[in-house]
Amino acid sequence: METIEFEHPVARSILTKLRDRQTPPDEFRKLSYRLGFMLAVEATRNLGTLPLPVETPMEKTFGEECAEYPILLPVMRAGLGLLAPFQELLPESPVAFIAMKRDEKTGEAEWLYDSIQNLQGRDIIILDPMLATAGTARSVIDYVLDKGAESITLISVVAAPEGIYRLRNYDKLTFITVSVDRELDENWFILPGLGDFGDRLYKGNQH
Ligand code: PRP
Ligand code: URA
């Protein structure tokens, strides 16, 4: 596995606002979008291109076009918060879905749904902003490899060192995160973290 800690002052300042418990859901969603767009640029840095002839107002020349678009795979719920910005950058990319839920007591991830077909030879970008124990990520990566994926990029916002360690043996994996946080607590939540990403996107304001 290659690990990339996405180093950017704007990304760090967005993450600080995401961490802030006072940030309301609508703001949290907007910030996720902005950060997601930055991560999409980083994740597609090495996409292959083909030469493309183009005629400018001045003369004919050669430009480039992307050779093949990666398949986007958001892990529901929280991964949906990153889907729109990735689609904004990669409108041609197919999207598959997967839903998993961690058991609050055991921390084990349970499989709920997926729409994944044959992935033979394809590059996959998995969207899941939180990497805690890596139970969810490992299930998804194993499944995607089993379906024939050629390469996998896992996009995270906040990751625990324990989870990163458990991904170390996947040689087809590039792992991108904005922050490697300190540790997991006794309920497998990331510290300092930002709480439950899915809840903060979708639970609304509880009064
Ligand atoms: C969260 C998060 C990851 C997972 C990470 O999802 O979005 O998918 O936990 O934890 P892990 O690394 O220990 O597996 P959750 O299962 O809470 O579902 P949600 O996205 O619906 O909130
Ligand atoms: N999932 C979250 O949303 N937050 C955590 O801290 C851990 C898993």
Coordinates of C-alpha atoms and ligand atoms in Angstrom, one line a residue, residues 75-79 100-102 104 107 109 128-137 188 196-199, ligand 1:
V75 CA -19.6 3.5 0.9
M76 CA -22.9 4.5 2.4
R77 CA -23.8 6.6 4.2
A78 CA -20.7 8.7 4.9
G79 CA -19.1 8.2 1.5
M100 CA -22.2 -1.1 5.2
K101 CA -23.0 -0.4 8.9
R102 CA -20.7 -0.9 11.9
E104 CA -22.0 0.0 17.6
G107 CA -17.3 -2.5 15.9
A109 CA -19.0 -3.9 9.8
D128 CA -15.2 6.6 2.7
P129 CA -14.2 9.6 4.8
M130 CA -13.5 7.7 8.1
L131 CA -11.0 4.9 8.5
A132 CA -11.2 3.6 12.1
T133 CA -10.6 -0.2 12.6
A134 CA -10.5 -0.6 8.8
G135 CA -13.0 -3.4 9.1
T136 CA -15.3 -1.7 6.6
A137 CA -12.5 -0.8 4.2
W188 CA -13.7 2.5 18.0
D196 CA -19.8 10.3 13.3
F197 CA -19.4 11.6 9.7
G198 CA -22.7 10.0 8.5
D199 CA -24.7 11.5 11.4
Ligands
PRP1 C1 -18.4 4.6 9.5 C2 -17.5 5.2 8.4 C3 -16.8 4.1 7.8 C4 -16.7 3.1 9.0 C5 -15.3 3.2 9.5 O1 -19.6 4.1 8.9 O2 -18.3 6.0 7.5 O3 -17.6 3.4 6.8 O4 -17.6 3.6 10.0 O5 -15.1 2.4 10.6 P1 -14.2 1.1 10.6 O6 -12.9 1.5 9.9 O7 -14.0 0.7 12.0 O8 -14.9 0.0 9.8 P2 -20.8 3.5 9.7 O9 -20.7 2.0 9.7 O10 -20.9 4.2 11.1 O11 -22.0 3.9 8.8 P3 -22.5 5.3 8.3 O12 -21.6 5.7 7.2 O13 -23.9 5.0 7.9 O14 -22.4 6.3 9.5

